[in-house]
Amino acid sequence: MTLENADPIVESVVATVARSATEIRQGLIGRRGSVDAENPSGETQKEADVFADELLGDRLAGIDGVGQFASEERPDLVDCGETPGEGAYAVAVDPLDGSSNLESNNAMGTIFAVYDAPLPALGRDLVAAGYVLYGPIVTMVVATDEGVAEYELSGGERTLIDDDVTLPDDPVVYGFGGRVPDWPEDFEAYAREIETELKLRYGGAMIADVNQVLTYGGIFAYPGLESRPEGKLRLQFEGNPIGYVVERAGGRSSDGERSLLDVEPGELHDRTPVHLGNEALIDRLESALE
Ligand code: P6P
């Protein structure tokens, strides 16, 4: 069982995210506009980003055993008075991943990462990670060293749906971010091969697109671009946690050269190229980018 042997602090973080998800989903109604502020990545914040961030931040930073809290929406991490890696954990969240989908009423998610080390941390220091997907049904995927589980969330309660989520062997879908003219030549050549083999599934919210890969098998990527070689997605808040989930589900992650979990952390909001999915597809990608 994925959480059966989890540290009670980790279980408390997961339970807090699950409980908060119901309120976040309800709180999306009436918060579809933007505020006159940007997040640390220079992206205009939505009312719902601020709402989800404040709700999660207050609760997660208040858990005994959470030594640091960081959010994609906040420039600096919150020191909660305990040292991660010395009996406490650091929790990083993307409170509302894909919030630009709110305007068009499409899926989005909440990402969480629990590191046994101070932030910014190496992905190998993760002890748990996962996400909530606000789709037709609100579901939650949680990964620990024991494996990957999927839950349905309703009324703050978690119902276990699958306690052994693994990537299907035969890939079916792909989704690649960025504009095609902005793709480096070697990535574009790889994409042209994949287009002939798999079905396009790209909706503009990483969590929804990755959940398709986890369900049907395939590959998701937001590659390094000609205009922005570091890509768009943040290592601490998106690349590490989702790379951890996909690797625990039997797949691979890569920044183009190595597992995302081996990418040395720089600054808290650093970006990284992200490629996730079936092992053979990621192996092929790394060969194509050599
Ligand atoms: P684009 C959402 O803003 C996000 O961070 C990820 O959830 C998503 O995969 C990506 O950016 C979408 O970016 O350039 O396709 O709008």
mmCIF file of C-alpha atoms and ligand atoms in Angstrom:
data_model
loop_
_atom_site.group_PDB
_atom_site.id
_atom_site.type_symbol
_atom_site.label_atom_id
_atom_site.label_comp_id
_atom_site.label_asym_id
_atom_site.label_seq_id
_atom_site.Cartn_x
_atom_site.Cartn_y
_atom_site.Cartn_z
ATOM 1 C CA MET A 1 0.000 0.000 0.000
ATOM 2 C CA THR A 2 1.481 3.325 -1.105
ATOM 3 C CA LEU A 3 0.868 5.214 2.143
ATOM 4 C CA GLU A 4 0.672 2.285 4.574
ATOM 5 C CA ASN A 5 4.242 2.769 5.818
ATOM 6 C CA ALA A 6 4.423 6.519 5.215
ATOM 7 C CA ASP A 7 5.708 8.834 7.922
ATOM 8 C CA PRO A 8 2.688 10.330 9.778
ATOM 9 C CA ILE A 9 3.936 13.785 8.762
ATOM 10 C CA VAL A 10 3.772 12.766 5.088
ATOM 11 C CA GLU A 11 0.306 11.290 5.605
ATOM 12 C CA SER A 12 -0.755 14.568 7.220
ATOM 13 C CA VAL A 13 0.502 16.547 4.207
ATOM 14 C CA VAL A 14 -1.380 14.244 1.807
ATOM 15 C CA ALA A 15 -4.558 14.406 3.892
ATOM 16 C CA THR A 16 -4.334 18.206 4.076
ATOM 17 C CA VAL A 17 -3.975 18.531 0.292
ATOM 18 C CA ALA A 18 -6.885 16.107 -0.238
ATOM 19 C CA ARG A 19 -9.111 17.950 2.218
ATOM 20 C CA SER A 20 -8.197 21.332 0.697
ATOM 21 C CA ALA A 21 -8.845 20.148 -2.871
ATOM 22 C CA THR A 22 -12.591 20.088 -2.330
ATOM 23 C CA GLU A 23 -12.492 23.716 -1.141
ATOM 24 C CA ILE A 24 -10.160 24.764 -3.964
ATOM 25 C CA ARG A 25 -12.479 23.278 -6.574
ATOM 26 C CA GLN A 26 -15.484 25.042 -5.017
ATOM 27 C CA GLY A 27 -13.449 28.241 -4.748
ATOM 28 C CA LEU A 28 -12.742 28.296 -8.498
ATOM 29 C CA ILE A 29 -16.286 29.530 -9.037
ATOM 30 C CA GLY A 30 -16.244 33.329 -9.150
ATOM 31 C CA ARG A 31 -12.422 33.501 -9.281
ATOM 32 C CA ARG A 32 -11.847 33.216 -13.031
ATOM 33 C CA GLY A 33 -10.280 36.660 -13.398
ATOM 34 C CA SER A 34 -6.689 37.879 -13.060
ATOM 35 C CA VAL A 35 -5.185 40.016 -10.322
ATOM 36 C CA ASP A 36 -2.783 42.870 -10.905
ATOM 37 C CA ALA A 37 0.264 40.842 -9.840
ATOM 38 C CA GLU A 38 2.772 38.366 -11.260
ATOM 39 C CA ASN A 39 4.160 35.154 -9.776
ATOM 40 C CA PRO A 40 7.952 34.745 -9.377
ATOM 41 C CA SER A 41 8.068 33.291 -12.916
ATOM 42 C CA GLY A 42 6.633 36.521 -14.325
ATOM 43 C CA GLU A 43 3.211 35.030 -15.111
ATOM 44 C CA THR A 44 0.054 37.042 -14.384
ATOM 45 C CA GLN A 45 -1.665 35.591 -11.310
ATOM 46 C CA LYS A 46 -5.281 34.522 -11.405
ATOM 47 C CA GLU A 47 -7.621 35.171 -8.488
ATOM 48 C CA ALA A 48 -7.812 31.389 -8.122
ATOM 49 C CA ASP A 49 -3.984 31.067 -7.929
ATOM 50 C CA VAL A 50 -3.927 33.431 -4.954
ATOM 51 C CA PHE A 51 -6.891 31.710 -3.295
ATOM 52 C CA ALA A 52 -5.417 28.200 -3.636
ATOM 53 C CA ASP A 53 -1.976 29.381 -2.542
ATOM 54 C CA GLU A 54 -3.241 31.114 0.615
ATOM 55 C CA LEU A 55 -5.448 28.175 1.561
ATOM 56 C CA LEU A 56 -2.718 25.546 1.085
ATOM 57 C CA GLY A 57 0.067 27.695 2.536
ATOM 58 C CA ASP A 58 -1.715 28.392 5.814
ATOM 59 C CA ARG A 59 -2.540 24.719 6.332
ATOM 60 C CA LEU A 60 0.639 22.999 5.113
ATOM 61 C CA ALA A 61 3.040 25.407 6.837
ATOM 62 C CA GLY A 62 1.138 24.774 10.064
ATOM 63 C CA ILE A 63 1.742 20.995 10.133
ATOM 64 C CA ASP A 64 4.184 19.880 12.859
ATOM 65 C CA GLY A 65 7.128 18.368 10.998
ATOM 66 C CA VAL A 66 6.898 20.673 7.981
ATOM 67 C CA GLY A 67 10.093 22.715 8.323
ATOM 68 C CA GLN A 68 9.813 24.724 5.094
ATOM 69 C CA PHE A 69 6.969 25.611 2.742
ATOM 70 C CA ALA A 70 7.405 26.935 -0.793
ATOM 71 C CA SER A 71 4.918 27.779 -3.524
ATOM 72 C CA GLU A 72 5.243 28.496 -7.230
ATOM 73 C CA GLU A 73 3.191 31.609 -6.431
ATOM 74 C CA ARG A 74 5.536 32.997 -3.757
ATOM 75 C CA PRO A 75 9.035 34.460 -4.363
ATOM 76 C CA ASP A 76 10.509 33.120 -1.114
ATOM 77 C CA LEU A 77 10.110 29.966 0.915
ATOM 78 C CA VAL A 78 8.417 30.077 4.333
ATOM 79 C CA ASP A 79 10.660 29.021 7.251
ATOM 80 C CA CYS A 80 8.452 27.000 9.613
ATOM 81 C CA GLY A 81 11.131 26.708 12.299
ATOM 82 C CA GLU A 82 12.309 23.112 11.748
ATOM 83 C CA THR A 83 15.174 21.871 9.564
ATOM 84 C CA PRO A 84 14.144 19.623 6.644
ATOM 85 C CA GLY A 85 16.273 16.481 6.564
ATOM 86 C CA GLU A 86 16.657 16.497 10.343
ATOM 87 C CA GLY A 87 13.278 15.023 11.303
ATOM 88 C CA ALA A 88 11.263 17.574 9.350
ATOM 89 C CA TYR A 89 10.291 17.903 5.663
ATOM 90 C CA ALA A 90 10.121 20.667 3.088
ATOM 91 C CA VAL A 91 6.829 20.939 1.175
ATOM 92 C CA ALA A 92 6.654 22.593 -2.254
ATOM 93 C CA VAL A 93 3.396 23.167 -4.107
ATOM 94 C CA ASP A 94 2.074 24.449 -7.383
ATOM 95 C CA PRO A 95 -1.296 25.454 -5.942
ATOM 96 C CA LEU A 96 -3.147 25.630 -9.252
ATOM 97 C CA ASP A 97 -1.206 24.215 -12.170
ATOM 98 C CA GLY A 98 -2.685 25.266 -15.513
ATOM 99 C CA SER A 99 -4.814 28.036 -13.992
ATOM 100 C CA SER A 100 -5.016 29.711 -17.405
ATOM 101 C CA ASN A 101 -7.406 26.844 -18.262
ATOM 102 C CA LEU A 102 -9.919 28.276 -15.813
ATOM 103 C CA GLU A 103 -11.019 30.933 -18.325
ATOM 104 C CA SER A 104 -11.878 28.189 -20.849
ATOM 105 C CA ASN A 105 -13.201 25.843 -18.138
ATOM 106 C CA ASN A 106 -10.704 23.081 -18.863
ATOM 107 C CA ALA A 107 -8.885 20.731 -16.464
ATOM 108 C CA MET A 108 -6.157 21.881 -14.077
ATOM 109 C CA GLY A 109 -4.440 20.569 -10.973
ATOM 110 C CA THR A 110 -2.609 21.022 -7.686
ATOM 111 C CA ILE A 111 0.916 19.589 -7.381
ATOM 112 C CA PHE A 112 2.685 18.790 -4.101
ATOM 113 C CA ALA A 113 6.200 17.597 -3.283
ATOM 114 C CA VAL A 114 7.588 16.425 0.062
ATOM 115 C CA TYR A 115 11.383 16.666 0.264
ATOM 116 C CA ASP A 116 13.564 15.233 3.067
ATOM 117 C CA ALA A 117 16.027 18.080 2.579
ATOM 118 C CA PRO A 118 16.064 21.891 2.618
ATOM 119 C CA LEU A 119 14.817 23.690 -0.523
ATOM 120 C CA PRO A 120 15.818 23.992 -3.269
ATOM 121 C CA ALA A 121 16.359 20.221 -3.147
ATOM 122 C CA LEU A 122 17.412 17.378 -5.423
ATOM 123 C CA GLY A 123 14.516 15.272 -6.727
ATOM 124 C CA ARG A 124 16.210 12.224 -5.191
ATOM 125 C CA ASP A 125 15.378 13.803 -1.810
ATOM 126 C CA LEU A 126 11.645 13.375 -2.425
ATOM 127 C CA VAL A 127 9.846 10.989 -0.056
ATOM 128 C CA ALA A 128 6.394 11.639 -1.545
ATOM 129 C CA ALA A 129 4.810 13.629 -4.354
ATOM 130 C CA GLY A 130 1.585 13.789 -6.264
ATOM 131 C CA TYR A 131 -1.201 15.835 -7.652
ATOM 132 C CA VAL A 132 -4.908 16.568 -7.561
ATOM 133 C CA LEU A 133 -6.649 16.655 -10.955
ATOM 134 C CA TYR A 134 -9.737 18.906 -11.180
ATOM 135 C CA GLY A 135 -11.465 17.040 -14.011
ATOM 136 C CA PRO A 136 -15.031 15.761 -14.388
ATOM 137 C CA ILE A 137 -14.120 13.845 -11.217
ATOM 138 C CA VAL A 138 -11.614 15.216 -8.695
ATOM 139 C CA THR A 139 -8.900 12.590 -8.378
ATOM 140 C CA MET A 140 -5.603 12.481 -6.500
ATOM 141 C CA VAL A 141 -2.448 10.570 -7.407
ATOM 142 C CA VAL A 142 0.085 9.961 -4.619
ATOM 143 C CA ALA A 143 3.542 8.434 -5.063
ATOM 144 C CA THR A 144 5.903 7.218 -2.360
ATOM 145 C CA ASP A 145 8.834 4.804 -2.460
ATOM 146 C CA GLU A 146 6.219 2.045 -2.083
ATOM 147 C CA GLY A 147 4.420 2.884 -5.333
ATOM 148 C CA VAL A 148 1.640 5.018 -6.799
ATOM 149 C CA ALA A 149 -2.007 5.166 -5.718
ATOM 150 C CA GLU A 150 -5.042 6.918 -7.182
ATOM 151 C CA TYR A 151 -7.984 8.205 -5.129
ATOM 152 C CA GLU A 152 -11.309 9.842 -5.890
ATOM 153 C CA LEU A 153 -11.934 12.917 -3.726
ATOM 154 C CA SER A 154 -15.357 13.976 -2.571
ATOM 155 C CA GLY A 155 -16.419 16.058 0.406
ATOM 156 C CA GLY A 156 -12.856 16.079 1.741
ATOM 157 C CA GLU A 157 -12.765 12.264 1.791
ATOM 158 C CA ARG A 158 -10.365 10.019 -0.188
ATOM 159 C CA THR A 159 -11.619 6.785 -1.795
ATOM 160 C CA LEU A 160 -8.863 4.439 -2.989
ATOM 161 C CA ILE A 161 -9.388 3.541 -6.658
ATOM 162 C CA ASP A 162 -6.073 1.909 -7.570
ATOM 163 C CA ASP A 163 -3.160 1.119 -5.249
ATOM 164 C CA ASP A 164 -0.772 0.051 -7.972
ATOM 165 C CA VAL A 165 -0.829 2.681 -10.718
ATOM 166 C CA THR A 166 1.655 1.730 -13.421
ATOM 167 C CA LEU A 167 2.226 3.066 -16.929
ATOM 168 C CA PRO A 168 0.689 0.749 -19.566
ATOM 169 C CA ASP A 169 3.375 -1.023 -21.615
ATOM 170 C CA ASP A 170 2.023 0.068 -25.002
ATOM 171 C CA PRO A 171 2.068 3.874 -25.412
ATOM 172 C CA VAL A 172 -0.949 5.580 -26.969
ATOM 173 C CA VAL A 173 -0.785 9.384 -26.421
ATOM 174 C CA TYR A 174 1.680 12.257 -26.651
ATOM 175 C CA GLY A 175 1.581 15.923 -25.729
ATOM 176 C CA PHE A 176 4.357 18.458 -26.451
ATOM 177 C CA GLY A 177 4.346 22.068 -25.229
ATOM 178 C CA GLY A 178 5.822 25.167 -26.788
ATOM 179 C CA ARG A 179 5.386 26.396 -30.364
ATOM 180 C CA VAL A 180 6.642 24.116 -33.156
ATOM 181 C CA PRO A 181 8.823 26.852 -34.773
ATOM 182 C CA ASP A 182 10.459 27.349 -31.369
ATOM 183 C CA TRP A 183 11.413 23.674 -30.987
ATOM 184 C CA PRO A 184 15.102 22.862 -31.495
ATOM 185 C CA GLU A 185 15.692 20.848 -34.682
ATOM 186 C CA ASP A 186 16.574 17.596 -32.882
ATOM 187 C CA PHE A 187 13.418 17.749 -30.735
ATOM 188 C CA GLU A 188 11.272 18.551 -33.786
ATOM 189 C CA ALA A 189 12.693 15.545 -35.664
ATOM 190 C CA TYR A 190 11.815 13.338 -32.677
ATOM 191 C CA ALA A 191 8.318 14.870 -32.498
ATOM 192 C CA ARG A 192 7.740 14.144 -36.194
ATOM 193 C CA GLU A 193 8.464 10.446 -35.521
ATOM 194 C CA ILE A 194 6.168 10.336 -32.485
ATOM 195 C CA GLU A 195 3.348 12.047 -34.414
ATOM 196 C CA THR A 196 3.204 9.052 -36.763
ATOM 197 C CA GLU A 197 3.014 6.583 -33.860
ATOM 198 C CA LEU A 198 0.791 8.098 -31.150
ATOM 199 C CA LYS A 199 -2.354 10.250 -30.709
ATOM 200 C CA LEU A 200 -2.062 13.946 -29.753
ATOM 201 C CA ARG A 201 -3.384 14.797 -26.314
ATOM 202 C CA TYR A 202 -2.339 18.296 -25.194
ATOM 203 C CA GLY A 203 -4.576 20.531 -23.105
ATOM 204 C CA GLY A 204 -2.289 23.179 -21.620
ATOM 205 C CA ALA A 205 -2.289 21.904 -18.039
ATOM 206 C CA MET A 206 0.621 19.597 -17.226
ATOM 207 C CA ILE A 207 -1.336 17.568 -14.665
ATOM 208 C CA ALA A 208 -4.199 16.788 -17.035
ATOM 209 C CA ASP A 209 -1.812 15.899 -19.852
ATOM 210 C CA VAL A 210 0.450 13.770 -17.641
ATOM 211 C CA ASN A 211 -2.606 11.981 -16.234
ATOM 212 C CA GLN A 212 -3.440 10.910 -19.803
ATOM 213 C CA VAL A 213 0.087 9.474 -20.119
ATOM 214 C CA LEU A 214 -0.231 7.695 -16.759
ATOM 215 C CA THR A 215 -3.609 6.257 -17.851
ATOM 216 C CA TYR A 216 -2.939 5.304 -21.461
ATOM 217 C CA GLY A 217 0.850 5.247 -21.764
ATOM 218 C CA GLY A 218 2.879 7.653 -23.889
ATOM 219 C CA ILE A 219 4.950 10.801 -23.418
ATOM 220 C CA PHE A 220 4.498 14.375 -22.210
ATOM 221 C CA ALA A 221 7.146 17.005 -22.809
ATOM 222 C CA TYR A 222 7.678 20.695 -22.391
ATOM 223 C CA PRO A 223 11.095 20.798 -24.075
ATOM 224 C CA GLY A 224 13.830 23.357 -24.030
ATOM 225 C CA LEU A 225 13.030 25.930 -26.720
ATOM 226 C CA GLU A 226 15.233 27.952 -29.085
ATOM 227 C CA SER A 227 13.955 31.095 -27.342
ATOM 228 C CA ARG A 228 14.166 29.544 -23.869
ATOM 229 C CA PRO A 229 16.579 26.549 -23.635
ATOM 230 C CA GLU A 230 15.585 26.001 -19.988
ATOM 231 C CA GLY A 231 11.966 25.371 -21.034
ATOM 232 C CA LYS A 232 8.945 26.607 -19.082
ATOM 233 C CA LEU A 233 8.264 24.230 -16.186
ATOM 234 C CA ARG A 234 9.752 24.686 -12.720
ATOM 235 C CA LEU A 235 12.022 21.951 -11.327
ATOM 236 C CA GLN A 236 11.033 22.182 -7.653
ATOM 237 C CA PHE A 237 7.274 22.535 -8.193
ATOM 238 C CA GLU A 238 6.571 20.577 -11.403
ATOM 239 C CA GLY A 239 9.544 18.658 -12.820
ATOM 240 C CA ASN A 240 10.697 16.901 -9.654
ATOM 241 C CA PRO A 241 7.299 15.865 -8.228
ATOM 242 C CA ILE A 242 5.814 14.693 -11.516
ATOM 243 C CA GLY A 243 9.087 13.053 -12.538
ATOM 244 C CA TYR A 244 8.989 11.173 -9.224
ATOM 245 C CA VAL A 245 5.375 10.058 -9.832
ATOM 246 C CA VAL A 246 6.078 8.806 -13.369
ATOM 247 C CA GLU A 247 9.284 7.007 -12.344
ATOM 248 C CA ARG A 248 7.498 5.333 -9.408
ATOM 249 C CA ALA A 249 4.832 4.226 -11.904
ATOM 250 C CA GLY A 250 7.487 2.436 -13.975
ATOM 251 C CA GLY A 251 8.248 5.178 -16.486
ATOM 252 C CA ARG A 252 11.143 7.586 -16.939
ATOM 253 C CA SER A 253 11.717 11.308 -16.662
ATOM 254 C CA SER A 254 14.406 13.406 -18.309
ATOM 255 C CA ASP A 255 15.653 16.952 -18.786
ATOM 256 C CA GLY A 256 16.940 15.676 -22.127
ATOM 257 C CA GLU A 257 20.090 14.133 -20.683
ATOM 258 C CA ARG A 258 19.302 12.597 -17.279
ATOM 259 C CA SER A 259 16.480 11.824 -14.848
ATOM 260 C CA LEU A 260 14.840 15.013 -13.603
ATOM 261 C CA LEU A 261 15.502 13.678 -10.097
ATOM 262 C CA ASP A 262 19.248 14.046 -10.767
ATOM 263 C CA VAL A 263 19.079 17.665 -11.979
ATOM 264 C CA GLU A 264 21.135 19.760 -9.580
ATOM 265 C CA PRO A 265 18.899 22.414 -7.962
ATOM 266 C CA GLY A 266 19.912 26.043 -8.502
ATOM 267 C CA GLU A 267 17.435 28.717 -7.469
ATOM 268 C CA LEU A 268 14.003 27.950 -6.026
ATOM 269 C CA HIS A 269 12.081 28.909 -9.185
ATOM 270 C CA ASP A 270 14.538 27.584 -11.769
ATOM 271 C CA ARG A 271 12.974 26.053 -14.858
ATOM 272 C CA THR A 272 13.977 22.826 -16.630
ATOM 273 C CA PRO A 273 13.072 21.026 -19.838
ATOM 274 C CA VAL A 274 10.619 18.256 -18.862
ATOM 275 C CA HIS A 275 10.054 14.942 -20.645
ATOM 276 C CA LEU A 276 8.035 12.168 -18.949
ATOM 277 C CA GLY A 277 6.564 8.821 -19.967
ATOM 278 C CA ASN A 278 7.271 5.298 -21.119
ATOM 279 C CA GLU A 279 10.896 4.282 -20.659
ATOM 280 C CA ALA A 280 11.516 3.373 -24.320
ATOM 281 C CA LEU A 281 10.150 6.726 -25.528
ATOM 282 C CA ILE A 282 12.353 8.691 -23.128
ATOM 283 C CA ASP A 283 15.404 6.582 -24.003
ATOM 284 C CA ARG A 284 14.723 7.362 -27.695
ATOM 285 C CA LEU A 285 14.332 11.051 -26.881
ATOM 286 C CA GLU A 286 17.676 11.238 -25.065
ATOM 287 C CA SER A 287 19.358 9.516 -28.029
ATOM 288 C CA ALA A 288 17.692 12.014 -30.385
ATOM 289 C CA LEU A 289 18.949 14.987 -28.343
ATOM 290 C CA GLU A 290 22.557 13.731 -28.003
HETATM 291 P P1 P6P B 1 1.662 26.603 -22.750
HETATM 292 C C1 P6P B 1 0.553 25.888 -17.082
HETATM 293 O O1 P6P B 1 0.735 27.283 -17.181
HETATM 294 C C2 P6P B 1 1.893 25.236 -17.271
HETATM 295 O O2 P6P B 1 2.778 25.650 -16.275
HETATM 296 C C3 P6P B 1 1.746 23.723 -17.288
HETATM 297 O O3 P6P B 1 0.725 23.265 -16.480
HETATM 298 C C4 P6P B 1 1.470 23.414 -18.753
HETATM 299 O O4 P6P B 1 1.961 22.136 -19.133
HETATM 300 C C5 P6P B 1 2.205 24.535 -19.498
HETATM 301 O O5 P6P B 1 2.395 25.600 -18.570
HETATM 302 C C6 P6P B 1 1.399 25.029 -20.681
HETATM 303 O O6 P6P B 1 2.182 25.980 -21.350
HETATM 304 O O7 P6P B 1 2.863 27.318 -23.289
HETATM 305 O O8 P6P B 1 1.224 25.423 -23.615
HETATM 306 O O9 P6P B 1 0.506 27.498 -22.417
#
